[in-house]
PDB file of C-alpha atoms in Angstrom:
ATOM      1  CA  MET A   1     105.300  72.184  84.491  1.00 68.00           C
ATOM      2  CA  ALA A   2     105.032  74.585  87.505  1.00 80.00           C
ATOM      3  CA  ILE A   3     103.797  78.349  86.759  1.00 87.00           C
ATOM      4  CA  LYS A   4     106.909  81.158  87.760  1.00 87.00           C
ATOM      5  CA  LEU A   5     105.528  84.532  87.727  1.00 88.00           C
ATOM      6  CA  LYS A   6     108.897  85.858  87.024  1.00 89.00           C
ATOM      7  CA  GLU A   7     108.761  83.874  83.665  1.00 88.00           C
ATOM      8  CA  LEU A   8     105.708  84.831  82.508  1.00 90.00           C
ATOM      9  CA  VAL A   9     106.496  88.661  82.800  1.00 90.00           C
ATOM     10  CA  ARG A  10     109.328  88.192  80.529  1.00 92.00           C
ATOM     11  CA  GLN A  11     106.933  86.572  77.917  1.00 93.00           C
ATOM     12  CA  LYS A  12     105.776  88.800  75.153  1.00 93.00           C
ATOM     13  CA  GLU A  13     102.349  90.073  75.501  1.00 95.00           C
ATOM     14  CA  LEU A  14     100.101  88.827  72.789  1.00 97.00           C
ATOM     15  CA  LEU A  15      97.436  91.562  73.282  1.00 96.00           C
ATOM     16  CA  THR A  16      99.304  94.556  73.989  1.00 94.00           C
ATOM     17  CA  GLY A  17      98.791  98.212  75.644  1.00 90.00           C
ATOM     18  CA  GLY A  18      97.245 100.652  73.785  1.00 90.00           C
ATOM     19  CA  HIS A  19      93.355  99.337  73.185  1.00 94.00           C
ATOM     20  CA  ARG A  20      90.720 101.108  74.056  1.00 94.00           C
ATOM     21  CA  LEU A  21      88.957  98.633  76.639  1.00 96.00           C
ATOM     22  CA  CYS A  22      87.764 100.255  80.032  1.00 96.00           C
ATOM     23  CA  ALA A  23      90.708 100.450  82.852  1.00 95.00           C
ATOM     24  CA  GLY A  24      89.871  97.776  84.823  1.00 96.00           C
ATOM     25  CA  CYS A  25      88.443  95.292  82.411  1.00 97.00           C
ATOM     26  CA  GLY A  26      88.256  91.380  83.501  1.00 98.00           C
ATOM     27  CA  ALA A  27      88.559  90.708  79.742  1.00 98.00           C
ATOM     28  CA  SER A  28      91.606  92.018  78.725  1.00 96.00           C
ATOM     29  CA  VAL A  29      93.120  89.723  81.654  1.00 97.00           C
ATOM     30  CA  ALA A  30      91.350  86.949  80.601  1.00 98.00           C
ATOM     31  CA  VAL A  31      92.853  87.269  77.111  1.00 98.00           C
ATOM     32  CA  ARG A  32      96.326  88.074  78.126  1.00 97.00           C
ATOM     33  CA  GLN A  33      96.277  84.782  80.598  1.00 97.00           C
ATOM     34  CA  VAL A  34      94.877  82.813  78.100  1.00 98.00           C
ATOM     35  CA  LEU A  35      97.880  83.598  75.691  1.00 98.00           C
ATOM     36  CA  HIS A  36     100.435  83.466  77.942  1.00 97.00           C
ATOM     37  CA  ALA A  37      99.578  79.776  77.978  1.00 97.00           C
ATOM     38  CA  LEU A  38     100.102  79.138  74.252  1.00 97.00           C
ATOM     39  CA  PRO A  39     102.678  76.525  73.742  1.00 95.00           C
ATOM     40  CA  GLU A  40     106.249  77.991  71.903  1.00 92.00           C
ATOM     41  CA  ASN A  41     106.610  78.273  68.426  1.00 92.00           C
ATOM     42  CA  VAL A  42     102.672  77.592  66.918  1.00 96.00           C
ATOM     43  CA  HIS A  43     101.099  80.259  65.380  1.00 97.00           C
ATOM     44  CA  ALA A  44      97.653  81.428  66.909  1.00 98.00           C
ATOM     45  CA  VAL A  45      94.817  82.177  64.726  1.00 98.00           C
ATOM     46  CA  THR A  46      92.234  83.753  66.482  1.00 98.00           C
ATOM     47  CA  CYS A  47      88.547  84.851  65.637  1.00 98.00           C
ATOM     48  CA  SER A  48      86.495  87.481  67.458  1.00 97.00           C
ATOM     49  CA  PRO A  49      82.534  88.580  67.317  1.00 97.00           C
ATOM     50  CA  THR A  50      81.682  91.532  68.084  1.00 94.00           C
ATOM     51  CA  GLY A  51      81.808  93.026  71.257  1.00 94.00           C
ATOM     52  CA  CYS A  52      83.364  95.122  74.044  1.00 95.00           C
ATOM     53  CA  LEU A  53      86.986  93.036  72.912  1.00 97.00           C
ATOM     54  CA  GLU A  54      86.777  93.383  69.360  1.00 96.00           C
ATOM     55  CA  VAL A  55      85.569  96.967  68.841  1.00 95.00           C
ATOM     56  CA  SER A  56      87.962  98.208  71.642  1.00 96.00           C
ATOM     57  CA  THR A  57      90.819  96.038  70.348  1.00 97.00           C
ATOM     58  CA  THR A  58      91.144  96.714  66.657  1.00 96.00           C
ATOM     59  CA  ILE A  59      89.764 100.279  65.513  1.00 93.00           C
ATOM     60  CA  TYR A  60      90.601 101.026  62.623  1.00 91.00           C
ATOM     61  CA  PRO A  61      93.531 101.353  61.503  1.00 93.00           C
ATOM     62  CA  TYR A  62      95.073 100.456  64.982  1.00 93.00           C
ATOM     63  CA  ASN A  63      95.236  96.636  66.093  1.00 94.00           C
ATOM     64  CA  ALA A  64      96.173  95.704  69.328  1.00 97.00           C
ATOM     65  CA  TRP A  65      96.929  91.848  67.796  1.00 97.00           C
ATOM     66  CA  ARG A  66     100.775  90.596  67.867  1.00 97.00           C
ATOM     67  CA  ILE A  67      99.231  87.028  66.520  1.00 97.00           C
ATOM     68  CA  SER A  68      96.557  86.847  63.379  1.00 97.00           C
ATOM     69  CA  PHE A  69      93.028  88.307  64.366  1.00 97.00           C
ATOM     70  CA  ILE A  70      89.608  87.471  62.586  1.00 97.00           C
ATOM     71  CA  HIS A  71      86.735  89.826  63.067  1.00 96.00           C
ATOM     72  CA  SER A  72      83.488  87.929  62.359  1.00 96.00           C
ATOM     73  CA  ALA A  73      79.361  88.674  62.964  1.00 96.00           C
ATOM     74  CA  PHE A  74      78.159  88.180  66.463  1.00 95.00           C
ATOM     75  CA  GLU A  75      76.770  85.175  65.653  1.00 96.00           C
ATOM     76  CA  ASN A  76      79.451  82.950  63.657  1.00 96.00           C
ATOM     77  CA  ALA A  77      82.650  83.357  65.401  1.00 98.00           C
ATOM     78  CA  ALA A  78      82.866  79.515  66.213  1.00 98.00           C
ATOM     79  CA  ALA A  79      81.592  78.543  62.565  1.00 98.00           C
ATOM     80  CA  THR A  80      84.411  80.919  61.605  1.00 98.00           C
ATOM     81  CA  ILE A  81      86.863  79.359  62.994  1.00 98.00           C
ATOM     82  CA  SER A  82      85.793  76.251  62.121  1.00 98.00           C
ATOM     83  CA  GLY A  83      86.574  76.471  58.818  1.00 98.00           C
ATOM     84  CA  VAL A  84      89.923  78.259  59.003  1.00 98.00           C
ATOM     85  CA  GLU A  85      90.834  75.009  61.379  1.00 98.00           C
ATOM     86  CA  THR A  86      89.617  72.344  58.638  1.00 98.00           C
ATOM     87  CA  ALA A  87      91.837  74.510  55.846  1.00 98.00           C
ATOM     88  CA  TYR A  88      94.488  74.104  58.166  1.00 98.00           C
ATOM     89  CA  ARG A  89      94.267  70.116  58.498  1.00 97.00           C
ATOM     90  CA  ALA A  90      93.539  70.304  54.939  1.00 98.00           C
ATOM     91  CA  LEU A  91      96.634  71.872  53.702  1.00 98.00           C
ATOM     92  CA  LYS A  92      98.750  69.989  56.278  1.00 97.00           C
ATOM     93  CA  LYS A  93      97.493  66.442  54.530  1.00 97.00           C
ATOM     94  CA  LYS A  94      98.500  67.735  51.254  1.00 98.00           C
ATOM     95  CA  GLY A  95     102.212  69.150  52.743  1.00 97.00           C
ATOM     96  CA  LYS A  96     101.784  72.467  51.978  1.00 97.00           C
ATOM     97  CA  ILE A  97     101.761  73.419  55.521  1.00 96.00           C
ATOM     98  CA  SER A  98     104.009  72.263  57.351  1.00 96.00           C
ATOM     99  CA  GLU A  99     103.974  74.641  60.839  1.00 96.00           C
ATOM    100  CA  ASP A 100     101.870  73.859  64.020  1.00 97.00           C
ATOM    101  CA  PHE A 101      99.180  76.154  64.287  1.00 98.00           C
ATOM    102  CA  ARG A 102      96.628  76.896  67.496  1.00 98.00           C
ATOM    103  CA  PHE A 103      93.170  78.255  66.778  1.00 98.00           C
ATOM    104  CA  ILE A 104      91.394  80.184  69.240  1.00 98.00           C
ATOM    105  CA  VAL A 105      87.884  81.993  69.989  1.00 98.00           C
ATOM    106  CA  PHE A 106      87.473  84.761  72.232  1.00 98.00           C
ATOM    107  CA  GLY A 107      83.470  85.530  72.565  1.00 98.00           C
ATOM    108  CA  GLY A 108      81.454  87.389  75.377  1.00 97.00           C
ATOM    109  CA  ASP A 109      78.667  85.737  77.107  1.00 97.00           C
ATOM    110  CA  GLY A 110      76.286  87.326  74.942  1.00 96.00           C
ATOM    111  CA  GLY A 111      77.823  86.131  71.494  1.00 97.00           C
ATOM    112  CA  THR A 112      78.218  82.388  72.708  1.00 98.00           C
ATOM    113  CA  TYR A 113      75.255  82.022  75.551  1.00 98.00           C
ATOM    114  CA  ASP A 114      72.740  83.314  72.976  1.00 98.00           C
ATOM    115  CA  ILE A 115      73.484  84.997  70.006  1.00 97.00           C
ATOM    116  CA  GLY A 116      76.502  82.473  68.858  1.00 97.00           C
ATOM    117  CA  PHE A 117      75.169  79.479  70.594  1.00 98.00           C
ATOM    118  CA  GLN A 118      74.117  77.469  67.721  1.00 98.00           C
ATOM    119  CA  ALA A 119      77.672  77.967  66.136  1.00 98.00           C
ATOM    120  CA  PHE A 120      79.240  77.406  69.228  1.00 98.00           C
ATOM    121  CA  SER A 121      77.686  73.792  69.683  1.00 98.00           C
ATOM    122  CA  GLY A 122      78.298  72.966  66.320  1.00 98.00           C
ATOM    123  CA  LEU A 123      81.905  73.470  66.349  1.00 98.00           C
ATOM    124  CA  LEU A 124      82.262  71.217  69.683  1.00 98.00           C
ATOM    125  CA  GLU A 125      79.565  68.646  68.121  1.00 98.00           C
ATOM    126  CA  ARG A 126      81.892  68.122  64.986  1.00 98.00           C
ATOM    127  CA  GLY A 127      85.101  67.679  66.654  1.00 98.00           C
ATOM    128  CA  HIS A 128      87.197  70.742  65.308  1.00 98.00           C
ATOM    129  CA  ARG A 129      90.129  71.187  67.507  1.00 98.00           C
ATOM    130  CA  ALA A 130      90.285  74.777  68.367  1.00 98.00           C
ATOM    131  CA  VAL A 131      89.683  76.310  71.886  1.00 98.00           C
ATOM    132  CA  TYR A 132      86.745  78.699  72.477  1.00 98.00           C
ATOM    133  CA  VAL A 133      86.999  81.323  75.254  1.00 98.00           C
ATOM    134  CA  CYS A 134      83.886  82.826  76.998  1.00 98.00           C
ATOM    135  CA  TYR A 135      85.106  85.861  78.555  1.00 98.00           C
ATOM    136  CA  ASN A 136      81.622  86.196  80.500  1.00 98.00           C
ATOM    137  CA  ASN A 137      80.604  89.213  82.329  1.00 98.00           C
ATOM    138  CA  GLU A 138      77.190  88.842  82.297  1.00 98.00           C
ATOM    139  CA  ALA A 139      75.667  90.887  80.240  1.00 98.00           C
ATOM    140  CA  TYR A 140      75.790  92.585  77.152  1.00 97.00           C
ATOM    141  CA  MET A 141      78.174  95.356  77.928  1.00 97.00           C
ATOM    142  CA  ASN A 142      79.247  96.672  74.828  1.00 94.00           C
ATOM    143  CA  THR A 143      75.707  97.675  73.478  1.00 95.00           C
ATOM    144  CA  GLY A 144      74.436  99.128  77.017  1.00 95.00           C
ATOM    145  CA  ILE A 145      74.106  96.523  79.720  1.00 97.00           C
ATOM    146  CA  GLN A 146      71.489  94.403  78.349  1.00 98.00           C
ATOM    147  CA  ARG A 147      70.690  91.132  79.891  1.00 97.00           C
ATOM    148  CA  SER A 148      72.228  87.696  78.423  1.00 98.00           C
ATOM    149  CA  GLY A 149      71.796  84.397  79.223  1.00 98.00           C
ATOM    150  CA  ALA A 150      74.659  84.881  81.816  1.00 98.00           C
ATOM    151  CA  THR A 151      73.255  87.132  83.664  1.00 98.00           C
ATOM    152  CA  GLN A 152      72.151  86.343  87.644  1.00 98.00           C
ATOM    153  CA  PHE A 153      68.560  86.218  88.487  1.00 97.00           C
ATOM    154  CA  GLY A 154      67.466  89.520  90.133  1.00 97.00           C
ATOM    155  CA  ALA A 155      70.236  91.572  88.368  1.00 98.00           C
ATOM    156  CA  TRP A 156      69.597  94.878  87.071  1.00 97.00           C
ATOM    157  CA  THR A 157      70.322  95.325  83.214  1.00 98.00           C
ATOM    158  CA  THR A 158      68.775  98.191  80.831  1.00 97.00           C
ATOM    159  CA  THR A 159      66.142  95.104  79.611  1.00 97.00           C
ATOM    160  CA  SER A 160      65.577  93.616  83.228  1.00 97.00           C
ATOM    161  CA  PRO A 161      64.977  96.809  84.890  1.00 95.00           C
ATOM    162  CA  HIS A 162      64.243  96.995  88.633  1.00 94.00           C
ATOM    163  CA  GLY A 163      60.674  98.889  90.032  1.00 90.00           C
ATOM    164  CA  ASP A 164      57.253  98.092  91.608  1.00 87.00           C
ATOM    165  CA  SER A 165      56.491  94.793  89.088  1.00 86.00           C
ATOM    166  CA  SER A 166      60.090  93.798  88.585  1.00 90.00           C
ATOM    167  CA  ALA A 167      62.975  92.801  90.749  1.00 93.00           C
ATOM    168  CA  GLY A 168      65.483  92.513  87.713  1.00 95.00           C
ATOM    169  CA  LYS A 169      66.235  89.676  85.459  1.00 97.00           C
ATOM    170  CA  GLY A 170      63.804  87.110  86.423  1.00 96.00           C
ATOM    171  CA  GLN A 171      65.660  83.973  85.492  1.00 97.00           C
ATOM    172  CA  ASN A 172      68.824  81.901  86.635  1.00 97.00           C
ATOM    173  CA  ARG A 173      71.237  82.288  84.429  1.00 97.00           C
ATOM    174  CA  LYS A 174      72.522  79.095  81.871  1.00 97.00           C
ATOM    175  CA  ASP A 175      74.776  76.883  82.820  1.00 98.00           C
ATOM    176  CA  LEU A 176      77.431  76.921  79.976  1.00 98.00           C
ATOM    177  CA  THR A 177      80.116  75.251  81.096  1.00 98.00           C
ATOM    178  CA  ALA A 178      77.750  72.316  81.740  1.00 98.00           C
ATOM    179  CA  ILE A 179      76.345  72.240  78.516  1.00 98.00           C
ATOM    180  CA  ALA A 180      79.956  72.510  76.896  1.00 98.00           C
ATOM    181  CA  ALA A 181      80.849  69.099  79.214  1.00 98.00           C
ATOM    182  CA  ALA A 182      77.513  67.969  77.887  1.00 98.00           C
ATOM    183  CA  HIS A 183      78.933  67.399  73.951  1.00 98.00           C
ATOM    184  CA  ASN A 184      81.662  64.883  75.344  1.00 98.00           C
ATOM    185  CA  ILE A 185      84.530  66.962  74.431  1.00 98.00           C
ATOM    186  CA  PRO A 186      88.209  66.547  75.765  1.00 98.00           C
ATOM    187  CA  TYR A 187      88.494  69.551  77.933  1.00 98.00           C
ATOM    188  CA  VAL A 188      86.111  72.061  79.570  1.00 98.00           C
ATOM    189  CA  ALA A 189      86.796  74.200  82.331  1.00 98.00           C
ATOM    190  CA  GLN A 190      85.146  77.038  84.220  1.00 98.00           C
ATOM    191  CA  ALA A 191      87.762  79.691  85.257  1.00 98.00           C
ATOM    192  CA  ALA A 192      87.997  83.436  87.003  1.00 98.00           C
ATOM    193  CA  VAL A 193      90.451  86.364  86.114  1.00 98.00           C
ATOM    194  CA  HIS A 194      91.568  86.662  89.981  1.00 98.00           C
ATOM    195  CA  ASN A 195      92.895  83.054  89.749  1.00 98.00           C
ATOM    196  CA  TRP A 196      95.724  83.648  87.110  1.00 97.00           C
ATOM    197  CA  ARG A 197      97.837  80.547  87.989  1.00 96.00           C
ATOM    198  CA  ASP A 198      94.654  78.288  87.658  1.00 98.00           C
ATOM    199  CA  THR A 199      93.537  79.811  84.264  1.00 98.00           C
ATOM    200  CA  ILE A 200      96.934  79.184  83.011  1.00 98.00           C
ATOM    201  CA  THR A 201      97.202  75.910  83.951  1.00 97.00           C
ATOM    202  CA  LYS A 202      93.764  75.146  82.423  1.00 98.00           C
ATOM    203  CA  ALA A 203      94.419  77.181  79.095  1.00 98.00           C
ATOM    204  CA  ARG A 204      97.569  75.299  78.699  1.00 97.00           C
ATOM    205  CA  LYS A 205      95.530  71.936  79.064  1.00 98.00           C
ATOM    206  CA  ALA A 206      93.067  73.437  76.572  1.00 98.00           C
ATOM    207  CA  PHE A 207      95.551  74.152  73.898  1.00 98.00           C
ATOM    208  CA  GLN A 208      97.239  70.482  74.608  1.00 97.00           C
ATOM    209  CA  ALA A 209      93.765  68.835  73.788  1.00 98.00           C
ATOM    210  CA  ASP A 210      93.192  66.217  70.749  1.00 96.00           C
ATOM    211  CA  GLY A 211      90.081  68.168  69.976  1.00 98.00           C
ATOM    212  CA  PRO A 212      87.061  70.934  70.843  1.00 98.00           C
ATOM    213  CA  ALA A 213      88.373  72.517  74.415  1.00 98.00           C
ATOM    214  CA  VAL A 214      86.130  75.387  75.960  1.00 98.00           C
ATOM    215  CA  LEU A 215      87.359  77.895  79.101  1.00 98.00           C
ATOM    216  CA  ASN A 216      84.367  79.930  80.614  1.00 98.00           C
ATOM    217  CA  ILE A 217      86.734  82.768  82.382  1.00 98.00           C
ATOM    218  CA  LEU A 218      84.357  85.526  84.785  1.00 98.00           C
ATOM    219  CA  ALA A 219      85.873  88.819  83.852  1.00 98.00           C
ATOM    220  CA  PRO A 220      83.855  91.302  86.054  1.00 98.00           C
ATOM    221  CA  CYS A 221      82.755  94.422  84.220  1.00 98.00           C
ATOM    222  CA  HIS A 222      82.690  97.431  86.316  1.00 98.00           C
ATOM    223  CA  ARG A 223      80.436  99.555  83.984  1.00 97.00           C
ATOM    224  CA  GLY A 224      77.592  97.032  84.146  1.00 97.00           C
ATOM    225  CA  TRP A 225      78.232  95.280  87.416  1.00 98.00           C
ATOM    226  CA  ARG A 226      78.495  99.043  88.885  1.00 98.00           C
ATOM    227  CA  TYR A 227      81.542  98.704  91.003  1.00 98.00           C
ATOM    228  CA  PRO A 228      84.615 100.998  91.388  1.00 98.00           C
ATOM    229  CA  MET A 229      87.079  99.778  88.657  1.00 97.00           C
ATOM    230  CA  GLU A 230      89.993  99.012  90.988  1.00 97.00           C
ATOM    231  CA  GLN A 231      88.050  96.189  92.460  1.00 98.00           C
ATOM    232  CA  THR A 232      87.662  93.998  89.527  1.00 98.00           C
ATOM    233  CA  ILE A 233      89.819  91.069  90.760  1.00 98.00           C
ATOM    234  CA  GLU A 234      88.065  91.357  94.447  1.00 98.00           C
ATOM    235  CA  MET A 235      84.912  90.980  92.473  1.00 98.00           C
ATOM    236  CA  SER A 236      86.307  87.338  90.548  1.00 98.00           C
ATOM    237  CA  LYS A 237      87.638  86.736  93.973  1.00 98.00           C
ATOM    238  CA  LEU A 238      84.203  87.216  96.102  1.00 98.00           C
ATOM    239  CA  ALA A 239      82.454  85.290  93.120  1.00 98.00           C
ATOM    240  CA  THR A 240      84.650  81.871  93.760  1.00 98.00           C
ATOM    241  CA  GLN A 241      84.268  82.323  97.500  1.00 98.00           C
ATOM    242  CA  SER A 242      80.989  82.635  97.442  1.00 98.00           C
ATOM    243  CA  CYS A 243      80.948  79.679  95.232  1.00 98.00           C
ATOM    244  CA  ILE A 244      78.557  81.387  92.578  1.00 98.00           C
ATOM    245  CA  TRP A 245      81.248  80.869  90.665  1.00 98.00           C
ATOM    246  CA  PRO A 246      83.061  77.958  91.522  1.00 98.00           C
ATOM    247  CA  LEU A 247      86.480  76.939  89.852  1.00 98.00           C
ATOM    248  CA  TYR A 248      86.592  73.200  88.126  1.00 98.00           C
ATOM    249  CA  GLU A 249      87.258  71.108  85.066  1.00 98.00           C
ATOM    250  CA  VAL A 250      85.565  68.229  83.342  1.00 98.00           C
ATOM    251  CA  GLU A 251      88.791  66.388  81.660  1.00 98.00           C
ATOM    252  CA  ASN A 252      87.998  63.625  79.512  1.00 97.00           C
ATOM    253  CA  GLY A 253      84.580  63.267  81.204  1.00 97.00           C
ATOM    254  CA  THR A 254      86.394  63.271  84.705  1.00 98.00           C
ATOM    255  CA  TRP A 255      84.667  66.309  87.150  1.00 98.00           C
ATOM    256  CA  ARG A 256      87.341  68.196  89.123  1.00 98.00           C
ATOM    257  CA  LEU A 257      87.265  71.365  91.506  1.00 98.00           C
ATOM    258  CA  THR A 258      90.501  73.238  90.823  1.00 98.00           C
ATOM    259  CA  ALA A 259      89.846  75.664  94.020  1.00 96.00           C
ATOM    260  CA  LYS A 260      88.856  74.351  96.889  1.00 91.00           C
ATOM    261  CA  ILE A 261      86.686  76.433  99.296  1.00 94.00           C
ATOM    262  CA  LYS A 262      86.777  75.570 102.796  1.00 90.00           C
ATOM    263  CA  GLU A 263      84.195  78.362 104.609  1.00 93.00           C
ATOM    264  CA  LYS A 264      81.432  79.207 101.679  1.00 95.00           C
ATOM    265  CA  THR A 265      80.571  83.205 102.019  1.00 97.00           C
ATOM    266  CA  PRO A 266      77.060  84.361 102.008  1.00 96.00           C
ATOM    267  CA  LEU A 267      76.176  85.421  98.829  1.00 97.00           C
ATOM    268  CA  ARG A 268      75.202  89.086 100.160  1.00 96.00           C
ATOM    269  CA  ASP A 269      79.093  89.563 100.468  1.00 97.00           C
ATOM    270  CA  TYR A 270      79.277  89.286  96.848  1.00 98.00           C
ATOM    271  CA  MET A 271      76.217  91.151  95.888  1.00 97.00           C
ATOM    272  CA  LYS A 272      76.271  94.130  98.389  1.00 97.00           C
ATOM    273  CA  PRO A 273      79.479  96.240  96.551  1.00 97.00           C
ATOM    274  CA  GLN A 274      77.633  95.818  92.923  1.00 98.00           C
ATOM    275  CA  GLY A 275      75.222  98.397  92.013  1.00 98.00           C
ATOM    276  CA  ARG A 276      73.240  95.959  89.474  1.00 98.00           C
ATOM    277  CA  PHE A 277      72.127  94.203  93.033  1.00 97.00           C
ATOM    278  CA  ALA A 278      71.454  97.276  95.010  1.00 97.00           C
ATOM    279  CA  HIS A 279      67.761  97.005  94.735  1.00 96.00           C
ATOM    280  CA  LEU A 280      67.941  94.004  96.539  1.00 96.00           C
ATOM    281  CA  PHE A 281      68.648  95.404  99.549  1.00 96.00           C
ATOM    282  CA  LYS A 282      65.696  97.566  99.804  1.00 93.00           C
ATOM    283  CA  PRO A 283      62.703  96.163 101.814  1.00 90.00           C
ATOM    284  CA  GLY A 284      60.358  94.419 100.535  1.00 88.00           C
ATOM    285  CA  ASN A 285      62.993  92.325  98.051  1.00 90.00           C
ATOM    286  CA  GLU A 286      64.616  89.850 100.395  1.00 86.00           C
ATOM    287  CA  GLY A 287      63.224  87.005  98.873  1.00 93.00           C
ATOM    288  CA  VAL A 288      64.787  87.420  95.743  1.00 95.00           C
ATOM    289  CA  LEU A 289      67.983  87.096  97.364  1.00 94.00           C
ATOM    290  CA  ASP A 290      67.059  83.930  99.468  1.00 95.00           C
ATOM    291  CA  LEU A 291      66.005  82.394  96.420  1.00 96.00           C
ATOM    292  CA  LEU A 292      69.200  83.394  94.504  1.00 96.00           C
ATOM    293  CA  GLN A 293      71.370  81.827  97.580  1.00 97.00           C
ATOM    294  CA  GLU A 294      69.294  78.573  97.367  1.00 97.00           C
ATOM    295  CA  PHE A 295      70.047  78.370  93.361  1.00 97.00           C
ATOM    296  CA  VAL A 296      73.547  78.927  94.257  1.00 97.00           C
ATOM    297  CA  ASP A 297      73.590  76.645  97.426  1.00 97.00           C
ATOM    298  CA  GLU A 298      71.863  73.751  94.948  1.00 97.00           C
ATOM    299  CA  GLN A 299      74.057  74.149  92.054  1.00 97.00           C
ATOM    300  CA  TRP A 300      77.228  74.081  94.582  1.00 97.00           C
ATOM    301  CA  GLU A 301      75.905  70.998  96.401  1.00 97.00           C
ATOM    302  CA  ARG A 302      75.344  69.328  92.755  1.00 97.00           C
ATOM    303  CA  LEU A 303      78.665  70.116  91.384  1.00 97.00           C
ATOM    304  CA  GLN A 304      80.604  68.413  94.501  1.00 97.00           C
ATOM    305  CA  GLN A 305      78.826  65.350  93.852  1.00 97.00           C
ATOM    306  CA  GLN A 306      79.555  65.635  90.359  1.00 96.00           C
ATOM    307  CA  CYS A 307      83.524  66.246  91.487  1.00 96.00           C
ATOM    308  CA  ALA A 308      83.270  63.764  94.054  1.00 89.00           C
ATOM    309  CA  GLU A 309      83.755  65.681  97.300  1.00 78.00           C
TER     310      GLU A 309
END
């Protein structure tokens, strides 16, 4: 069914204003887009591990969520929602619950790529019917911008500093979306906050999936990426156009690009406005830029082959 903006604006926001997330934060945009895709007449239970989203939306005694919310420890949000979903199925089987529920995890990249990876993989492998959303800002932003498994090669963070003996993070990012797809679950997608129609379409498919579903959504962070706060959507768009963050989905094993790139822009156009990459534009670091461009080109070529493009 087509998504109309005039209908979306009439929907009740399930993440309310008044939370303490930064102005220009990509995470809140991602959450609102996903929640707009919830089917009608269902109850939603969400779980969020410690992170920017959790600490900024549930400051005691306030709560910005209009759906049931569980705060878990950093490492076990996926395990928590697995238990809740299992209890729901058991109670429904016994006839003690008749309503329809959906279960969601909103985790950052640190809580998903690294600390919570074991629980994340377990949820997918066991086949719980839950939607796992990673709002991916490519570092541990809540605790002071430390590198995560999602941080790009060459990026500055407080634990991957640049200097005479280092040019930033020395490893390429982990490909979590492909790892999730390798679990052979019904639905996996990579999305970005600038393309709301694409993200909501994918979220609808995720909620309809008869089993686990994963949405890995790029959610730029102006504090950690060092760009002006009003440019969050522009950063997201540049990431897709440069193919460092292509948009695609894997539906029942079939890979498909959801945003065609007619002319790929140079990676430098995406990196130049971001302070986390500023050191790479100084003399002597040109090789790092070339290595990252080479990695992105290889990944893009492989993805096009997987999508039969």
